[in-house]
Short mmCIF file of C-alpha atoms in Angstrom, two decimals:
data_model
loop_
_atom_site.label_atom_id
_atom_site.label_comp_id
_atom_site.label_asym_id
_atom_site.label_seq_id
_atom_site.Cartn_x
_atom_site.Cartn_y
_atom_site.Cartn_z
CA UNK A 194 87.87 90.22 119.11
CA UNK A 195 84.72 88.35 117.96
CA UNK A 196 84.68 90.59 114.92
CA UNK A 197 88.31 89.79 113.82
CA UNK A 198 87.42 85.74 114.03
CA UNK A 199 86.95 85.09 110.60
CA UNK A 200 89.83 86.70 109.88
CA UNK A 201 92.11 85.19 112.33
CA UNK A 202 91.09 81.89 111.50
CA UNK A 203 92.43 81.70 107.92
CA UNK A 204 96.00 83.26 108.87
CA UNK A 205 98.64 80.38 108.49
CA UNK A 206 99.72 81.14 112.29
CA UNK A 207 96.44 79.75 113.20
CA UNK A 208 96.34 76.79 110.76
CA UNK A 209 95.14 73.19 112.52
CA UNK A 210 93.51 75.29 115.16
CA UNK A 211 89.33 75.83 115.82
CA UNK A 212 88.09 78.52 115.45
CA UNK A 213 86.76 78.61 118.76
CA UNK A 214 90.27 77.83 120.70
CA UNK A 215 91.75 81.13 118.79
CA UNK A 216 90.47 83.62 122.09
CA UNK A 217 91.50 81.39 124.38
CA UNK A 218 95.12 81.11 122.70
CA UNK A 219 95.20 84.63 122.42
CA UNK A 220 94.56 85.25 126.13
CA UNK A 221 96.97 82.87 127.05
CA UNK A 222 99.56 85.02 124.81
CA UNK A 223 98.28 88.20 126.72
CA UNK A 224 97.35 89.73 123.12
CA UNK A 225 96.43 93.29 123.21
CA UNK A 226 95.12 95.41 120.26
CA UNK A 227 96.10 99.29 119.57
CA UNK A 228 94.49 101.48 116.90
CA UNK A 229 96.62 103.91 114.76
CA UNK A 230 96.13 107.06 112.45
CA UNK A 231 97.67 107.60 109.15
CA UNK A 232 101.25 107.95 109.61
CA UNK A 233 101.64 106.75 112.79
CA UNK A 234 104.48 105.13 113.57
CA UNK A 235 103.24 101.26 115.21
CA UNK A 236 106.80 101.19 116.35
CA UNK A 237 110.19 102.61 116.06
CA UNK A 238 113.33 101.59 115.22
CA UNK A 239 115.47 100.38 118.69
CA UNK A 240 111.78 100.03 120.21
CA UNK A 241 111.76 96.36 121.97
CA UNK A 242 111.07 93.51 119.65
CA UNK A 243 109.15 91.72 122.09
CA UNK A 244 105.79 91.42 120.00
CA UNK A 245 105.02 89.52 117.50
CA UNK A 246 101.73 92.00 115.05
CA UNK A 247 99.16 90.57 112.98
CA UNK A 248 97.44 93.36 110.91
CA UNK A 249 93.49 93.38 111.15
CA UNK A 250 92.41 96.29 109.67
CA UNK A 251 94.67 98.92 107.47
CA UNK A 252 97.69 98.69 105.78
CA UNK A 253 101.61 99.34 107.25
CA UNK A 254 104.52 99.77 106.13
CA UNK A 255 108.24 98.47 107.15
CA UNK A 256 110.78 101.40 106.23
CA UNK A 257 114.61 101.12 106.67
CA UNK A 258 116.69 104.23 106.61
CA UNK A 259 120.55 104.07 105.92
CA UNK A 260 123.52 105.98 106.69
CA UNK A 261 122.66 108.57 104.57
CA UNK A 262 119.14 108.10 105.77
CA UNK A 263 117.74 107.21 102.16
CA UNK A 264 114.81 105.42 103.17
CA UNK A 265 113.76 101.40 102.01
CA UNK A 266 110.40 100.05 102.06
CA UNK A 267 111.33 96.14 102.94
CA UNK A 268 107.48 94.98 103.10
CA UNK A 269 103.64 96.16 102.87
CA UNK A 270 101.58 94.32 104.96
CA UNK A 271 97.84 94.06 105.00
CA UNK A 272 94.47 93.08 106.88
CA UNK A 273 95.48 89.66 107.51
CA UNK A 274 99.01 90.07 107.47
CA UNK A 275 101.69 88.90 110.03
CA UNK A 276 104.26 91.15 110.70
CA UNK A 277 107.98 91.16 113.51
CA UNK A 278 108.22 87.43 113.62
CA UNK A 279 111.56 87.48 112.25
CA UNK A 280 112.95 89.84 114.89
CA UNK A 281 110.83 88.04 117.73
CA UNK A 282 112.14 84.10 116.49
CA UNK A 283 115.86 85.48 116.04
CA UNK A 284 115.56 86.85 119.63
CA UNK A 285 116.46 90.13 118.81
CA UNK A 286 115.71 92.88 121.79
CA UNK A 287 115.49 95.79 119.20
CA UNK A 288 114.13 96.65 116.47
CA UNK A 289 116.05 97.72 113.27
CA UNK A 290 113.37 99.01 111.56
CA UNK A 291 110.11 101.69 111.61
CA UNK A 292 106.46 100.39 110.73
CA UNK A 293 104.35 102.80 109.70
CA UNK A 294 100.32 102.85 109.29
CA UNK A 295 99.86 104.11 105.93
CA UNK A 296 96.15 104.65 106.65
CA UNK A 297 93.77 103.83 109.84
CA UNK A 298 94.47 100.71 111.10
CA UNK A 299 94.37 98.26 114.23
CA UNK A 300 96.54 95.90 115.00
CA UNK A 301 96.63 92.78 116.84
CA UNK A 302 100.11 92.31 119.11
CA UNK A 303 101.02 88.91 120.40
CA UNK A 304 103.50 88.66 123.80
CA UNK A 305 106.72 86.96 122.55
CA UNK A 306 107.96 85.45 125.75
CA UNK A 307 104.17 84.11 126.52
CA UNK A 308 104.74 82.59 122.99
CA UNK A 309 108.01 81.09 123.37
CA UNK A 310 107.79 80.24 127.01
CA UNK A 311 106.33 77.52 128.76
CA UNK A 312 102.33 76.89 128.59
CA UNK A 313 100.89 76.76 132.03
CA UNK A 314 98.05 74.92 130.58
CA UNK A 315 99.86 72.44 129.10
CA UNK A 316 98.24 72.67 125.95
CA UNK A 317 99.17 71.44 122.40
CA UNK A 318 98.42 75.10 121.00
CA UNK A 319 102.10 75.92 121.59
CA UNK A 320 103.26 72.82 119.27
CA UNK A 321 100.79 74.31 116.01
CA UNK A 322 101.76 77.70 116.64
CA UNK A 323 105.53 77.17 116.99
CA UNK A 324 105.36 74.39 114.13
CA UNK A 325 103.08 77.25 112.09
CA UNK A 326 105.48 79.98 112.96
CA UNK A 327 108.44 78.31 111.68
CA UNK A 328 106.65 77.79 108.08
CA UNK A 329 105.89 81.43 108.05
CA UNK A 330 109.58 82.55 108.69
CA UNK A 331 110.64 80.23 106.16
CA UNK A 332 108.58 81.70 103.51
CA UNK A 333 108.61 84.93 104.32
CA UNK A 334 112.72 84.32 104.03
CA UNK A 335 112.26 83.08 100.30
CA UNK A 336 110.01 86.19 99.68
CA UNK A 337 113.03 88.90 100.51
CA UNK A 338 115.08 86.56 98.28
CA UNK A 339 113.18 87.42 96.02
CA UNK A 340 113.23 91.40 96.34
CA UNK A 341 117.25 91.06 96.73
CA UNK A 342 117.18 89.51 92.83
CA UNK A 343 115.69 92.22 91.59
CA UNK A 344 118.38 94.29 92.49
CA UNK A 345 120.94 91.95 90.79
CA UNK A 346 119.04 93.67 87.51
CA UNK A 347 121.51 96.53 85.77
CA UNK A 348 118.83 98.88 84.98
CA UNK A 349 115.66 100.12 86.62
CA UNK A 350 113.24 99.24 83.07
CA UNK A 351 114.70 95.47 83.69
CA UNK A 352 113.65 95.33 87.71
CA UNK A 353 110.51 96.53 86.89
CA UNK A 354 109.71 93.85 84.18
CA UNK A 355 110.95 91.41 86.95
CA UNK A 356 108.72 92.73 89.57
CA UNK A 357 105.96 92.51 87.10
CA UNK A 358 106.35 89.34 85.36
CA UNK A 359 106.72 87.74 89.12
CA UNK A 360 102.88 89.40 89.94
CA UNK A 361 102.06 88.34 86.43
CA UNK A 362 102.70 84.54 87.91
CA UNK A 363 101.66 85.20 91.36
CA UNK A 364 98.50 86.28 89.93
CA UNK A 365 97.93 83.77 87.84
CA UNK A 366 97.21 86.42 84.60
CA UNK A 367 99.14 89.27 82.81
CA UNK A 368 96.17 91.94 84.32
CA UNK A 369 96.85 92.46 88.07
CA UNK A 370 96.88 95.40 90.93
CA UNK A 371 99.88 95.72 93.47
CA UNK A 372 100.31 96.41 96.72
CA UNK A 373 102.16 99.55 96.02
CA UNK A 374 100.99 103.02 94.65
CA UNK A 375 104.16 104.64 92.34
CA UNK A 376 106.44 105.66 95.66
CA UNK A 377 105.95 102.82 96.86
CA UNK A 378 107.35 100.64 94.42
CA UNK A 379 110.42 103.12 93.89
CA UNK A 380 111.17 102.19 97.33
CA UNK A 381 110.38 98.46 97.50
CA UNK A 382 112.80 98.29 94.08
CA UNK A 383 115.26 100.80 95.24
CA UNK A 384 115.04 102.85 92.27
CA UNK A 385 114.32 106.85 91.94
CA UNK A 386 110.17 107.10 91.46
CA UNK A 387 111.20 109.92 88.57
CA UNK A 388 113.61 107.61 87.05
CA UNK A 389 111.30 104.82 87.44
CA UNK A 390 107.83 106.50 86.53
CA UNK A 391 109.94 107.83 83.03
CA UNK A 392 111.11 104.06 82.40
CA UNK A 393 107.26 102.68 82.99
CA UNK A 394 106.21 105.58 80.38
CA UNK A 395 108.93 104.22 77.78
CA UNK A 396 107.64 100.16 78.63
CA UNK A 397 104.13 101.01 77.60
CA UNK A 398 105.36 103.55 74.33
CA UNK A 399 106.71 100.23 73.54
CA UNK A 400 103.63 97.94 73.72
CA UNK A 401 105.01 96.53 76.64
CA UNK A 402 102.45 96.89 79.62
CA UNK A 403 99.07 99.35 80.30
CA UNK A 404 98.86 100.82 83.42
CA UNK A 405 96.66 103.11 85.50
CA UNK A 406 97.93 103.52 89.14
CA UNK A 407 98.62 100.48 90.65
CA UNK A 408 96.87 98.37 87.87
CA UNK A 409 98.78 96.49 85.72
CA UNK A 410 98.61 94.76 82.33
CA UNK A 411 101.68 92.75 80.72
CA UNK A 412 101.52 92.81 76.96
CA UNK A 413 102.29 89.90 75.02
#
């Protein structure tokens, strides 16, 4: 876990705490790490949400099927990335959705009821990382308010400009990459990618964006 250190130590989850506390914290939550392949599933839906996952290498997925079993991508999460602390703060004892390794990656999984429960130790860890944990929640709750607005957009051209011009401000500058290659973002917007890939071709016939992949570039 050494490795992972500088890593761990800028994730908001670990905010107010050394550096060097971080391994014993994580022993005291009985932390364990798993490796996965591309397209592995990290867990299932109806699996027990009893973990809380931090990402350290790779990128995931977390997919949503309906009824009809169209399929949703809700979030992308990265090296870095905290993932299942909604399900794991609400209680919940399953899962309602599949996360998916889109590449290699290893993953860092954090005992929820070590977490929750009582500290042994008697330490003031538990007070940062409950206190951290509940800032984390709370934005991560204004982030999928802000993937619901898009879909208060009529047409698919308009929730892509939104989706843009909100990475436009998140980066700071109209030229940016996202998270998402073209399926990707048909799924996180909830849109058809052939529907979707025809609408970005009309945006940039009219001197609207450039793109290449997953790079942007808003026009003025």
């Amino acid at each position: 876990m050494e490795k992972y250190l500088n890593l761990l130590e800028t994730i908001p989850l670990f905010h107010g705490i050394a550096r060097d506390d971080i391994p014993v914290i994580l022993k005291r939550l009985k932390a364990t790490t798993s490796d996965f392949e591309k397209g592995e599933y990290i867990r299932s839906e109806g699996d027990a949400a009893d973990f809380i996952g931090i990402v350290l290498e790779g990128e995931i997925h977390v997919l949503q099927d309906d009824y009809y079993g169209n399929r949703n991508l809700n979030f992308s999460f990265q090296a870095g990335d905290m993932f299942a602390e909604a399900f794991a703060c609400a209680g919940a004892s399953e899962l309602p959705v599949d996360i998916l390794a889109t590449g290699k990656a290893k993953i860092l999984f954090l005992n929820r009821d070590m977490l929750f429960g009582e500290c042994s130790k008697t330490c003031e860890f538990h007070s940062f990382l409950i206190q951290n944990l509940l800032k984390i929640v709370a934005c991560k709750n204004m982030l999928l308010n802000q993937k619901l607005s898009y879909s208060s957009h009529k047409t698919t051209g308009e929730k892509i400009m939104a989706y843009l011009s909100d990475q436009a401000k998140l980066h700071h500058s109209s030229e940016f990459t996202i998270p998402f290659d073209r399926q990707g973002l048909a799924d996180y917007l909830g849109v058809e990618r052939s529907a979707m890939s025809a609408e970005i071709s009309k945006l940039q016939k009219q001197g609207k964006l450039i793109t290449r992949r997953s790079y942007f570039k808003l026009l003025p």
